[in-house]
PDB file of C-alpha atoms in Angstrom:
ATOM      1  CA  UNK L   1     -16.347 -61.030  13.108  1.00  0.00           C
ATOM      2  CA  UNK L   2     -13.311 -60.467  10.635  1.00  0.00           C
ATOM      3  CA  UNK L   3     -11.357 -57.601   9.105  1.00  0.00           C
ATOM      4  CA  UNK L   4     -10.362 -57.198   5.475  1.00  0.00           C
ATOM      5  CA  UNK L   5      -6.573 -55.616   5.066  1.00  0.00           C
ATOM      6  CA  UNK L   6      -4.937 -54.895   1.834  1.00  0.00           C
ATOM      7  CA  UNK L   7      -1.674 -54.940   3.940  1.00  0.00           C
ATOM      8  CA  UNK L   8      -0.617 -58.186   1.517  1.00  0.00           C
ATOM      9  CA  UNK L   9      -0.502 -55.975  -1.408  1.00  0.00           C
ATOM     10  CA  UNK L  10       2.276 -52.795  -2.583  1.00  0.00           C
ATOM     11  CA  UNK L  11       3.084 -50.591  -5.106  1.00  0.00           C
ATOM     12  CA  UNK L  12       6.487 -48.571  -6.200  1.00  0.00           C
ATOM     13  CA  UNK L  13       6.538 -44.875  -4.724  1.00  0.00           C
ATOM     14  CA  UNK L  14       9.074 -42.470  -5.696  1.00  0.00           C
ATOM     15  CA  UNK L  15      11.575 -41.803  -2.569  1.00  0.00           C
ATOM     16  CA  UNK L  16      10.225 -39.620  -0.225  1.00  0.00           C
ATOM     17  CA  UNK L  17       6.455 -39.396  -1.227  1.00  0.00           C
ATOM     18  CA  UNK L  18       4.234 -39.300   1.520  1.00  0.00           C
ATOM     19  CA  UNK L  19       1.326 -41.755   0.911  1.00  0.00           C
ATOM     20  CA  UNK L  20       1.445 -43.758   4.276  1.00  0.00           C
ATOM     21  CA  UNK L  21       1.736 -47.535   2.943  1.00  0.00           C
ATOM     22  CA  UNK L  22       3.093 -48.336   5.981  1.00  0.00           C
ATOM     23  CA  UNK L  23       0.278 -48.140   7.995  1.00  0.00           C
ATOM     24  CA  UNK L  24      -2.422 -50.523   6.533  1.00  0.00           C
ATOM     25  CA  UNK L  25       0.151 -53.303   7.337  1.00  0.00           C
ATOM     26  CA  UNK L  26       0.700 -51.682  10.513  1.00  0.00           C
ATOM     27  CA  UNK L  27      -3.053 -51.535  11.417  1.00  0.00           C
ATOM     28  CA  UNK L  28      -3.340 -54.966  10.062  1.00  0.00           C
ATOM     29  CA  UNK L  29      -0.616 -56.586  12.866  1.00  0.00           C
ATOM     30  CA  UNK L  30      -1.654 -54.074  15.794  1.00  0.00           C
ATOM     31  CA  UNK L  31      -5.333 -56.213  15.746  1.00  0.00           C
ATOM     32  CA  UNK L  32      -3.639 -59.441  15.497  1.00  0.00           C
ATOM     33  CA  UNK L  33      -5.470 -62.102  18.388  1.00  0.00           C
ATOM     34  CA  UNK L  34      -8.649 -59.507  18.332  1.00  0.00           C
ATOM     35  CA  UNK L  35     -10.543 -60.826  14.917  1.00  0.00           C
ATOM     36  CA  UNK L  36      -9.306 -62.612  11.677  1.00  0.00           C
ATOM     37  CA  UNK L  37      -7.661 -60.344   9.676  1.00  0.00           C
ATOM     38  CA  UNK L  38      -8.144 -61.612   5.912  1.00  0.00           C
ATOM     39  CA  UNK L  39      -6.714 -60.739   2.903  1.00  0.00           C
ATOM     40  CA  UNK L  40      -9.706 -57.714   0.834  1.00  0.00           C
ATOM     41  CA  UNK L  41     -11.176 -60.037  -1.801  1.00  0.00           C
ATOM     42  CA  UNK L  42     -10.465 -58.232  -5.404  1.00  0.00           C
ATOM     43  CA  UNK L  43     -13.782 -56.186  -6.049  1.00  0.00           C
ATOM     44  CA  UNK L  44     -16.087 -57.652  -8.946  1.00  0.00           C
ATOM     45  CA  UNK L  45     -15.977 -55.729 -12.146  1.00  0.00           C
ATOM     46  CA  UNK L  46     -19.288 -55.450 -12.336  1.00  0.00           C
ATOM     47  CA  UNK L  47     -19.097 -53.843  -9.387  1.00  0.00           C
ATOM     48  CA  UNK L  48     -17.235 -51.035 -10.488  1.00  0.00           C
ATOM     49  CA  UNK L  49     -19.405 -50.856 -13.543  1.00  0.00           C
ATOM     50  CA  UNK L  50     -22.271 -50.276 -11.664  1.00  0.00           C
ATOM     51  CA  UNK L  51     -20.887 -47.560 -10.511  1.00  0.00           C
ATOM     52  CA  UNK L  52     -18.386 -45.759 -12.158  1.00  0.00           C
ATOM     53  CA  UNK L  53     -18.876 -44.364 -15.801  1.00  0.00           C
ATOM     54  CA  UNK L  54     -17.815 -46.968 -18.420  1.00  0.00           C
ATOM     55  CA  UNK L  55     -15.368 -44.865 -20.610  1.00  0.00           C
ATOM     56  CA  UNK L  56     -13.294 -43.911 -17.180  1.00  0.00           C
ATOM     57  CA  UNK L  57     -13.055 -47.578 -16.398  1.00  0.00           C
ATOM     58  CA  UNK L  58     -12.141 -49.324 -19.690  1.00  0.00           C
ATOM     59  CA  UNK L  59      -9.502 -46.603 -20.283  1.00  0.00           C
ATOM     60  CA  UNK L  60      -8.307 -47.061 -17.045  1.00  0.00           C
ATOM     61  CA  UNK L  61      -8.014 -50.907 -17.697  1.00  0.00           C
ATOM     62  CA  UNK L  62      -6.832 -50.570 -21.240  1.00  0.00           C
ATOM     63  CA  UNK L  63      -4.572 -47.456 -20.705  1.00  0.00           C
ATOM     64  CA  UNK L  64      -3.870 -46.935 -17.289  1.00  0.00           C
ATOM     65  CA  UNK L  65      -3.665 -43.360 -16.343  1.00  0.00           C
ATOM     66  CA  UNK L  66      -2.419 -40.263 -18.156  1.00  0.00           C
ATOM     67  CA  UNK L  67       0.264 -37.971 -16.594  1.00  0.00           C
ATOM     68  CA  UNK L  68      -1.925 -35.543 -16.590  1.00  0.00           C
ATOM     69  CA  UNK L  69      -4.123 -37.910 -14.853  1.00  0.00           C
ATOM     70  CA  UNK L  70      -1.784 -39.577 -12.111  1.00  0.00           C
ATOM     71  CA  UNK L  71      -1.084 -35.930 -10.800  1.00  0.00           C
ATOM     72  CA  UNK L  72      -4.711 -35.633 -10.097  1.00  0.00           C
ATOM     73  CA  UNK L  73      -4.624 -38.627  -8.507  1.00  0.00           C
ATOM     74  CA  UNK L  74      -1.180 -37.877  -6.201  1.00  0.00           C
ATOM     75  CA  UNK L  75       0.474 -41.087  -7.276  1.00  0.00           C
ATOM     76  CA  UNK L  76       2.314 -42.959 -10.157  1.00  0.00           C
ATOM     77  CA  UNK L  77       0.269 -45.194 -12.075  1.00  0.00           C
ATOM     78  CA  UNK L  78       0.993 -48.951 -12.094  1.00  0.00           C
ATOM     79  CA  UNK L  79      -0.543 -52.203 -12.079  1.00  0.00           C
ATOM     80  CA  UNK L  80       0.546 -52.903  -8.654  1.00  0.00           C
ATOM     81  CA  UNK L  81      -1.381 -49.088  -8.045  1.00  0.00           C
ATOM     82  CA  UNK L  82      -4.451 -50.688  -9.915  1.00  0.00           C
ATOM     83  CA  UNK L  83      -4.499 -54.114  -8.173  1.00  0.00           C
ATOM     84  CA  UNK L  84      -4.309 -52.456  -4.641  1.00  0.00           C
ATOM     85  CA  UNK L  85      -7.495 -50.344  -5.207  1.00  0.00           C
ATOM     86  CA  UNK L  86      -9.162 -53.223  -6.338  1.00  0.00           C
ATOM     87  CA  UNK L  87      -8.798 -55.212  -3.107  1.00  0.00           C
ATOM     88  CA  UNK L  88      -9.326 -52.106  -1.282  1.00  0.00           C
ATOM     89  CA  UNK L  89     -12.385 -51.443  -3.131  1.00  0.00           C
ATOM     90  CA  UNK L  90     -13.398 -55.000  -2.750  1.00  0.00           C
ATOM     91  CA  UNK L  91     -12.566 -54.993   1.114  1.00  0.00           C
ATOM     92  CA  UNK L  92     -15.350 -52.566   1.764  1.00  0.00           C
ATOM     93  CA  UNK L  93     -17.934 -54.293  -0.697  1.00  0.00           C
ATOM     94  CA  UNK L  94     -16.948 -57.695   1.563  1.00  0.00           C
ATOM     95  CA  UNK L  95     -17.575 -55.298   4.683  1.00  0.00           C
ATOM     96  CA  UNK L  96     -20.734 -54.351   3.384  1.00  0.00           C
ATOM     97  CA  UNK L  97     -21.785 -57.464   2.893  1.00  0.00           C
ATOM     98  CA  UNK L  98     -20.739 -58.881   6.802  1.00  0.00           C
ATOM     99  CA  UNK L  99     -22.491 -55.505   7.870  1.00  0.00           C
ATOM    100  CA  UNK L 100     -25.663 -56.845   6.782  1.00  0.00           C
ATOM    101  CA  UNK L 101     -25.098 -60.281   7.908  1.00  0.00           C
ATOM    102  CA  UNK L 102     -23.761 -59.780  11.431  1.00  0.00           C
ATOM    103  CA  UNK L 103     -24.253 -56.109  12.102  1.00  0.00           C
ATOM    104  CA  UNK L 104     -20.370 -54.700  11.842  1.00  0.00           C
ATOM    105  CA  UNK L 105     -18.071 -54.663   8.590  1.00  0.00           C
ATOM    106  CA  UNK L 106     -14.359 -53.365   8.867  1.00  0.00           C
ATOM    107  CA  UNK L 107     -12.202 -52.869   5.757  1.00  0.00           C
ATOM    108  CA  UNK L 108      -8.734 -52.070   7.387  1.00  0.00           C
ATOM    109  CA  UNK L 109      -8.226 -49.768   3.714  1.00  0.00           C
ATOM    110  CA  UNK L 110     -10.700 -48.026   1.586  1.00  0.00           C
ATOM    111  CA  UNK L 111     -12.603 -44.648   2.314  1.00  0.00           C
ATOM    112  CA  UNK L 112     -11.393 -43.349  -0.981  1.00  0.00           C
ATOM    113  CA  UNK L 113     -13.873 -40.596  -1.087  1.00  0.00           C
ATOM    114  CA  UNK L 114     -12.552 -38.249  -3.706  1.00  0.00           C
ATOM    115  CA  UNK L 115     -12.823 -40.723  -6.820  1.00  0.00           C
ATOM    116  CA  UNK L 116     -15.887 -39.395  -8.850  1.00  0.00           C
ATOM    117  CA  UNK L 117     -17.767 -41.071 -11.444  1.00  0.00           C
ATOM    118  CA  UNK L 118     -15.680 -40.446 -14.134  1.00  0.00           C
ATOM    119  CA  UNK L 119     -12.533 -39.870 -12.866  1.00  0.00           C
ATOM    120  CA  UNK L 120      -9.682 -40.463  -9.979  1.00  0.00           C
ATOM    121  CA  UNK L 121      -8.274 -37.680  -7.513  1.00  0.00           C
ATOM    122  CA  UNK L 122      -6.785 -37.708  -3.964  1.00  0.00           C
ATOM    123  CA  UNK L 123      -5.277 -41.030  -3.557  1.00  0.00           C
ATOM    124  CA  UNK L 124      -8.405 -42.371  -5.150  1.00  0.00           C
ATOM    125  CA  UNK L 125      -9.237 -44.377  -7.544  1.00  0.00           C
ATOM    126  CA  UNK L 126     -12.228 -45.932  -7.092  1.00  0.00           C
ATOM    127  CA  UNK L 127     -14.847 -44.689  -4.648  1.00  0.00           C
ATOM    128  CA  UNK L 128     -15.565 -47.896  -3.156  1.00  0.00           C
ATOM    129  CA  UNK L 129     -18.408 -46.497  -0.322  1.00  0.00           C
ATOM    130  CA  UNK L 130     -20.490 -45.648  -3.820  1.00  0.00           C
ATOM    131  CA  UNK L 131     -19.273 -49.492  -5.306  1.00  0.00           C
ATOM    132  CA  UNK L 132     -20.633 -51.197  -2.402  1.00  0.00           C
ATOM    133  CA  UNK L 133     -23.402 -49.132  -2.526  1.00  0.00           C
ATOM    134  CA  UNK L 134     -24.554 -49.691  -5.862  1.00  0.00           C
ATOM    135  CA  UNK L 135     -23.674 -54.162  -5.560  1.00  0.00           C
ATOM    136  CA  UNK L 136     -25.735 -53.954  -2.398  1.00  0.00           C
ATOM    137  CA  UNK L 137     -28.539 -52.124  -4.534  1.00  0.00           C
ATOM    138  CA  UNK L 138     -27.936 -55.121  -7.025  1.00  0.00           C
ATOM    139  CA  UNK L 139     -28.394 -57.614  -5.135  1.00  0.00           C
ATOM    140  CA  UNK L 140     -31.770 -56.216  -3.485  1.00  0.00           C
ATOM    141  CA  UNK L 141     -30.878 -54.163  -0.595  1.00  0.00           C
ATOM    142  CA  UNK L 142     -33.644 -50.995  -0.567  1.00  0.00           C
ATOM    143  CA  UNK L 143     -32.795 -49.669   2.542  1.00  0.00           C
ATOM    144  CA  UNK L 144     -31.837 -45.895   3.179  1.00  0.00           C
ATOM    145  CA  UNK L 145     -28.052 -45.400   3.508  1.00  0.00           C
ATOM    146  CA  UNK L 146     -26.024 -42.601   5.614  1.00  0.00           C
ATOM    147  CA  UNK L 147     -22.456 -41.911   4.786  1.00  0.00           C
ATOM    148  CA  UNK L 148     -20.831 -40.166   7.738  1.00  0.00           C
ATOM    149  CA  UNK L 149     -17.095 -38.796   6.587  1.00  0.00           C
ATOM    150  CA  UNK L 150     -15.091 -37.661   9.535  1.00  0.00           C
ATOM    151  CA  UNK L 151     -11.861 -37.652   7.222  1.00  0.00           C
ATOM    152  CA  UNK L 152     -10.123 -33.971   7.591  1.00  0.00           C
ATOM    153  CA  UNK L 153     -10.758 -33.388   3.427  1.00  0.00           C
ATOM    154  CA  UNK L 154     -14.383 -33.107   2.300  1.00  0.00           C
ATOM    155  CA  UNK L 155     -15.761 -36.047   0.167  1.00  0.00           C
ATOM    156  CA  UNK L 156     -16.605 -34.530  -2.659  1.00  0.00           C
ATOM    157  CA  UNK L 157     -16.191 -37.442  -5.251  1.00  0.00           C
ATOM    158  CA  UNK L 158     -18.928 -39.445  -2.396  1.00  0.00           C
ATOM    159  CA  UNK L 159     -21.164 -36.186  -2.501  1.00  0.00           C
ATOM    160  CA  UNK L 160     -20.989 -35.847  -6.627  1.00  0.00           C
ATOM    161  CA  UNK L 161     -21.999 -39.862  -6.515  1.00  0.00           C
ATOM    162  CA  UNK L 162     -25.422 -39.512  -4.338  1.00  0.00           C
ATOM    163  CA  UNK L 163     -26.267 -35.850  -5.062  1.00  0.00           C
ATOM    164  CA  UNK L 164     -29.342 -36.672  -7.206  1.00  0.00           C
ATOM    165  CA  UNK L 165     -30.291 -40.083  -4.645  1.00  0.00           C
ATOM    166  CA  UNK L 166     -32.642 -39.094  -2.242  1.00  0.00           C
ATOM    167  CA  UNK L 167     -32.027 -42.853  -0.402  1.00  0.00           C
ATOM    168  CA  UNK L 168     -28.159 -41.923   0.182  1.00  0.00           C
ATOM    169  CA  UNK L 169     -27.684 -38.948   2.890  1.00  0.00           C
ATOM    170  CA  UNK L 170     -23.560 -37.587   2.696  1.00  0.00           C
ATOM    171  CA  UNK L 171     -22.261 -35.765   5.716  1.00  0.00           C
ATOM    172  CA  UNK L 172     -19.215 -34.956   5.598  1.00  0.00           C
ATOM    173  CA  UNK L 173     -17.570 -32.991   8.290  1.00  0.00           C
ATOM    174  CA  UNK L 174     -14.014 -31.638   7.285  1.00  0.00           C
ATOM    175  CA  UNK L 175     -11.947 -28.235   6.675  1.00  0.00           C
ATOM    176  CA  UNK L 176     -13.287 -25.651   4.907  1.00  0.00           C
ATOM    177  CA  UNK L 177     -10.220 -24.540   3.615  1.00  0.00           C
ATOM    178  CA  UNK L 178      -8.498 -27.272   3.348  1.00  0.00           C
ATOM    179  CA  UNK L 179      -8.310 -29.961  -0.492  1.00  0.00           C
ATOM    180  CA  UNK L 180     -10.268 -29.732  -1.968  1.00  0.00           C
ATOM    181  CA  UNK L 181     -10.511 -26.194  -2.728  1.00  0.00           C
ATOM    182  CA  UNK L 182     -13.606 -27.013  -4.805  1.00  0.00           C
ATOM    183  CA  UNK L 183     -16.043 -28.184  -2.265  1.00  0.00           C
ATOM    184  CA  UNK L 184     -18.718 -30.124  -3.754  1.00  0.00           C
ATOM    185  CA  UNK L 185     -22.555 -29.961  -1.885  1.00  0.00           C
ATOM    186  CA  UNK L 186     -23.124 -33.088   0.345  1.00  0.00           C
ATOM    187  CA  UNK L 187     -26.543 -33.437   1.430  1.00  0.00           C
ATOM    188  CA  UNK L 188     -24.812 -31.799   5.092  1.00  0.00           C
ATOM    189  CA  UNK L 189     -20.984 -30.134   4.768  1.00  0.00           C
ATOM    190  CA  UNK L 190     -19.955 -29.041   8.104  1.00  0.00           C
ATOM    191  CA  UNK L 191     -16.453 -27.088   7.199  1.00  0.00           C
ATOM    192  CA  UNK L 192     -14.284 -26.163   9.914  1.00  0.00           C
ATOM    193  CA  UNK L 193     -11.398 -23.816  10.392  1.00  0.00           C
ATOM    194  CA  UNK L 194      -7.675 -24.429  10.756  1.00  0.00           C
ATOM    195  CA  UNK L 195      -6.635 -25.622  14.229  1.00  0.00           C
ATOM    196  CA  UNK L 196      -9.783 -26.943  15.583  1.00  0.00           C
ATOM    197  CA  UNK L 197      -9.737 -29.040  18.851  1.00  0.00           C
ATOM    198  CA  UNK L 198     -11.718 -31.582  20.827  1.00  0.00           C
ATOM    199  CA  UNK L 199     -14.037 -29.550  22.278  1.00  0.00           C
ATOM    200  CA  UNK L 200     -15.212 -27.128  19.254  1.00  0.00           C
ATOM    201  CA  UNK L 201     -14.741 -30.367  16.902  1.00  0.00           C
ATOM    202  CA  UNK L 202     -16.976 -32.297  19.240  1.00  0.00           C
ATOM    203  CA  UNK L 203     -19.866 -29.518  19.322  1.00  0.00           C
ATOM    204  CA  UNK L 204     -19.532 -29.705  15.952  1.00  0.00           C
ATOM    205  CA  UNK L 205     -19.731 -33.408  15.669  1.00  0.00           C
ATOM    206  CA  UNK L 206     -22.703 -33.673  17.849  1.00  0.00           C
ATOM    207  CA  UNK L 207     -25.362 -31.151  16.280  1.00  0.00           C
ATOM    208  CA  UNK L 208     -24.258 -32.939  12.384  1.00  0.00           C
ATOM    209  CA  UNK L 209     -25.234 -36.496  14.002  1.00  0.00           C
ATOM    210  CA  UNK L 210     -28.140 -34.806  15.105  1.00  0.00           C
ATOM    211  CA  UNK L 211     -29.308 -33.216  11.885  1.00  0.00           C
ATOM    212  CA  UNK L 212     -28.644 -36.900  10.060  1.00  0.00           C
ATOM    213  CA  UNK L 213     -31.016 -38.486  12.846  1.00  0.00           C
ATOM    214  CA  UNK L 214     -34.219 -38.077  10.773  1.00  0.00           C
ATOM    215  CA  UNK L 215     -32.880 -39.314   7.764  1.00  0.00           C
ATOM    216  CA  UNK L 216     -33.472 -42.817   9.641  1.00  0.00           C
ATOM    217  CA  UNK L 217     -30.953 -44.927   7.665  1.00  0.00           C
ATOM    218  CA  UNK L 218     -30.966 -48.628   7.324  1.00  0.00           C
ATOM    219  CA  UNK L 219     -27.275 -49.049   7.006  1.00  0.00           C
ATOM    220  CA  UNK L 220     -24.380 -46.242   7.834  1.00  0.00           C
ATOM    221  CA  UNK L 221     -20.849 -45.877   6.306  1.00  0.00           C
ATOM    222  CA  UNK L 222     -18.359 -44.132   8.739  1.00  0.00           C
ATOM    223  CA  UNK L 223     -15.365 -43.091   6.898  1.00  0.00           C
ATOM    224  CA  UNK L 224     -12.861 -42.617  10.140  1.00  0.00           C
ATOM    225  CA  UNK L 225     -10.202 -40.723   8.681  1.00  0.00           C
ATOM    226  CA  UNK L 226      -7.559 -40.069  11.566  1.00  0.00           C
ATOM    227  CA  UNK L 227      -6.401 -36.785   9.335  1.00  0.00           C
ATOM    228  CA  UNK L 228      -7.620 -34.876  12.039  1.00  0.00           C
ATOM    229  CA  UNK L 229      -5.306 -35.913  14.535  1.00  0.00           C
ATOM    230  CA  UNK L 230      -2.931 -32.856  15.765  1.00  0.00           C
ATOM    231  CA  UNK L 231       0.168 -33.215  13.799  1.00  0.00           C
ATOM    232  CA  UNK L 232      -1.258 -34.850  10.586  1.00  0.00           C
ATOM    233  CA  UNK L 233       0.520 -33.219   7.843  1.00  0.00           C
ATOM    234  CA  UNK L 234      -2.267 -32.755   5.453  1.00  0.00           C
ATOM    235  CA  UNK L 235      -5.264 -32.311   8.101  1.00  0.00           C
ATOM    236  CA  UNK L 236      -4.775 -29.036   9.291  1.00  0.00           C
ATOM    237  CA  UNK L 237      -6.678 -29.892  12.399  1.00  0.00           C
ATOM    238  CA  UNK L 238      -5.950 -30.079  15.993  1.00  0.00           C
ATOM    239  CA  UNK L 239      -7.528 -33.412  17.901  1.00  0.00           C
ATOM    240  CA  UNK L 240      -6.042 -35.268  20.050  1.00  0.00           C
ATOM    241  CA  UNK L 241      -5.917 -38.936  20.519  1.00  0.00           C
ATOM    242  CA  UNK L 242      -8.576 -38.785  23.077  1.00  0.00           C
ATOM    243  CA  UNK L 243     -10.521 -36.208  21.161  1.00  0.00           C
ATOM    244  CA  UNK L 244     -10.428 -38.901  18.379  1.00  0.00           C
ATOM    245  CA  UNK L 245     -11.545 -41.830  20.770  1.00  0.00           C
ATOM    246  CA  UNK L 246     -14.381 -39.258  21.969  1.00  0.00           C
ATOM    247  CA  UNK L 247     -15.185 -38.970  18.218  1.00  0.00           C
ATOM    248  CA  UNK L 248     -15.618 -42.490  16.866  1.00  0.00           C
ATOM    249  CA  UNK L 249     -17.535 -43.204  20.228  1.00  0.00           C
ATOM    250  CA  UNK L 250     -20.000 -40.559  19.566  1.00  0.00           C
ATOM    251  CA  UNK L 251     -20.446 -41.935  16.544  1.00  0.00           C
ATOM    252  CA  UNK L 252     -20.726 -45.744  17.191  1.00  0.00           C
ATOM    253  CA  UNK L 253     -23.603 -44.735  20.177  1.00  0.00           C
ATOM    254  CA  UNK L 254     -24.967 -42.904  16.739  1.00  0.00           C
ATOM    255  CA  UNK L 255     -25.574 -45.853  15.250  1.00  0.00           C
ATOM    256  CA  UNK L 256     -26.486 -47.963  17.968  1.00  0.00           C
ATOM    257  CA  UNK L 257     -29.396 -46.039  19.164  1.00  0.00           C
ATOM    258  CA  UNK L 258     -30.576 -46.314  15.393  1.00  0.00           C
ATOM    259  CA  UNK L 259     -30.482 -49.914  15.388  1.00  0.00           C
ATOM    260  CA  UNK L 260     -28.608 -50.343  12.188  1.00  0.00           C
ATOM    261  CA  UNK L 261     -25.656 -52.293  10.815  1.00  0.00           C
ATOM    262  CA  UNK L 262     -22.234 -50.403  10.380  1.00  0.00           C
ATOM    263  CA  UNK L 263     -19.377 -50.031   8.239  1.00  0.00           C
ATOM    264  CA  UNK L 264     -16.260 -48.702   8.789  1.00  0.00           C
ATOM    265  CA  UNK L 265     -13.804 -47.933   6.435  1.00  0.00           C
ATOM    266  CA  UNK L 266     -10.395 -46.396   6.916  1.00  0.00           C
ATOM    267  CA  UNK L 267      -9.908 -43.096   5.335  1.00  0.00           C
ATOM    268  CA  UNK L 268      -6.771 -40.590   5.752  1.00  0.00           C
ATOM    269  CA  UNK L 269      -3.540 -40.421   8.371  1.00  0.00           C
ATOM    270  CA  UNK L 270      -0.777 -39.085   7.648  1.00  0.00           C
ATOM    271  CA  UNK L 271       0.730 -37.887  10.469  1.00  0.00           C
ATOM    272  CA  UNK L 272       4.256 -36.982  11.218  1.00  0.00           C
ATOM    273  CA  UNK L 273       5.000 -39.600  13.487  1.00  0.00           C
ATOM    274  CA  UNK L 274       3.695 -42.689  12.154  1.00  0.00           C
ATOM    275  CA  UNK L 275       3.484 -44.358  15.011  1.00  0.00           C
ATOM    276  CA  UNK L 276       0.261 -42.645  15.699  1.00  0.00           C
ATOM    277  CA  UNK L 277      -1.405 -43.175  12.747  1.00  0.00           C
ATOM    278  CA  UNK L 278      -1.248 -46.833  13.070  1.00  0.00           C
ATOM    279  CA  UNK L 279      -2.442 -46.179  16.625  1.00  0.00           C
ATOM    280  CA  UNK L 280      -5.037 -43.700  16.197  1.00  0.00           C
ATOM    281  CA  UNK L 281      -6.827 -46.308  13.147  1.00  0.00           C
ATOM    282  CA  UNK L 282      -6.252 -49.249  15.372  1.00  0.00           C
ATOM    283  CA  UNK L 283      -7.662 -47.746  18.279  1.00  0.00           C
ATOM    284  CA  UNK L 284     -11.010 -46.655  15.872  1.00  0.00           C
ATOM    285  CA  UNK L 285     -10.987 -50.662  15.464  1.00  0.00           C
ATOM    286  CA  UNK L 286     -11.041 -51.749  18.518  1.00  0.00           C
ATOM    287  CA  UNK L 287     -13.091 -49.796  19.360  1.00  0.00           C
ATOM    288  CA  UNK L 288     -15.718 -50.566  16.918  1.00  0.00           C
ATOM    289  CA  UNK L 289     -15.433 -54.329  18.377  1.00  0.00           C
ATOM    290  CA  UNK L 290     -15.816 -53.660  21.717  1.00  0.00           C
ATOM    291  CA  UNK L 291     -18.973 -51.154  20.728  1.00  0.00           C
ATOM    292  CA  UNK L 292     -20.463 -53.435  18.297  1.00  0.00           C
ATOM    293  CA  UNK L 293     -20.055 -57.288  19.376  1.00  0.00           C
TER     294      UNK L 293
END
């Protein structure tokens, strides 16, 4: 079992902005002595082409990103910008890949659900659940695939990528009024309002799982945002760090009972006192290992 961390890899933010960088190398050392923690492999760009429309991608290659563009997106455009979201991207194709082969994938990055085909938004460039997706497609695998996003924001770039593939079931459990303002339709949206806790969060939780039970995946993507976490300051939610333990465990029993490999990938955290964040993502890892092998 291994991990794939982009924690190796930077980029230049303007003073004060409030993209957490800090905490993928953070995760990263916190599950030092529990699994190999390797550096994400860049993602093939075939990969990406399989995927994502051409014309965004060669522009974005060629060009880079507009103003316009890069305020969309929430950050500055660079190479070191592009070159991170290509390992991170490529850190959850890997995971894919070890899912198959051993049963659990981890990408300590990724989850970048509000890239759509043709275009970034959100901290997102690439949507690297629907990359994986599409090399695993590639390279033969037929099987049905369920993309459970616990992240606080909806995934609406994952929803707009699957919303015409009837093998690909999105749930995406998040706050209704929270970004974006645009929801998109997931095959099950479960929006929530401001300030919800454990318990109404868990109820919530628990009838979505059941709902995506008869879709009978082969393989499941669990995007384990820890936006939700009380004091996150874009998440608007109210769990606490047990709620959150009582979530991803609901979740991995999910998955066991269906017999079917897993992937987790990061998502959002952003919370106040960073500490947390790195502890709240860590503790979705090790938790995943202890479930899982």
């Amino acid at each position: 079992m291994r991990a794939y961390s982009t924690a190796h890899l930077a980029f230049e933010l303007p003073p004060g902005h409030p993209f957490p960088l800090y905490k993928y190398r953070g995760v990263a050392e916190a599950l030092k002595g529990l699994l190999p923690v390797l550096p994400a492999p860049e993602v093939p760009r075939e990969a990406l082409f399989l995927a994502h429309e051409a014309r965004y991608l060669e522009r974005l290659f060629q060009e880079g990103l507009s103003r316009e563009e890069s305020l969309r997106l929430g950050l500055p455009y660079s190479p070191g910008l592009l070159r991170r979201a290509l390992h991170a991207a490529g850190g959850t194709l890997a995971a894919a890949e070890d899912a198959l082969r051993t049963g659990l994938g981890l990408n300590l990055a990724g989850g970048t659900h509000h890239a759509f085909p043709d275009r970034a938004e959100g901290y997102s460039l690439f949507n690297d659940v629907a990359v994986a997706v599409a090399w695993l497609r590639r390279g033969g695998f037929t099987g049905r695939v369920l993309v459970v996003d616990l992240d606080a924001h909806q995934g609406n770039g994952t929803a707009v990528f699957f919303q015409n593939d009837p093998t690909v079931y999105t749930l995406s459990l998040h706050g209704e009024r929270n970004y974006p303002l645009k929801k998109e339709r997931s095959d099950l949206d479960v929006g929530l309002p401001d300030g919800v806790g454990d318990e109404a969060y868990l109820r919530a939780l628990d009838m979505a799982l059941e709902k995506a039970w008869d879709f009978r995946p082969a393989l499941v993507f669990y995007n384990a945002g820890v936006d939700v976490l009380q004091g996150d300051r874009f998440g608007r939610l109210a769990l606490s760090l047990e709620g959150l333990r009582r979530r991803d465990e609901r979740v991995f029993r999910f998955v066991k009972a269906l017999g079917v490999p897993l992937v987790v990938v990061m998502g959002g955290g952003y919370n106040r006192e960073p500490r947390l964040t790195v502890e709240a993502h860590a503790g979705t890892y090790r938790l995943a290992l202890s479930s899982f092998v």
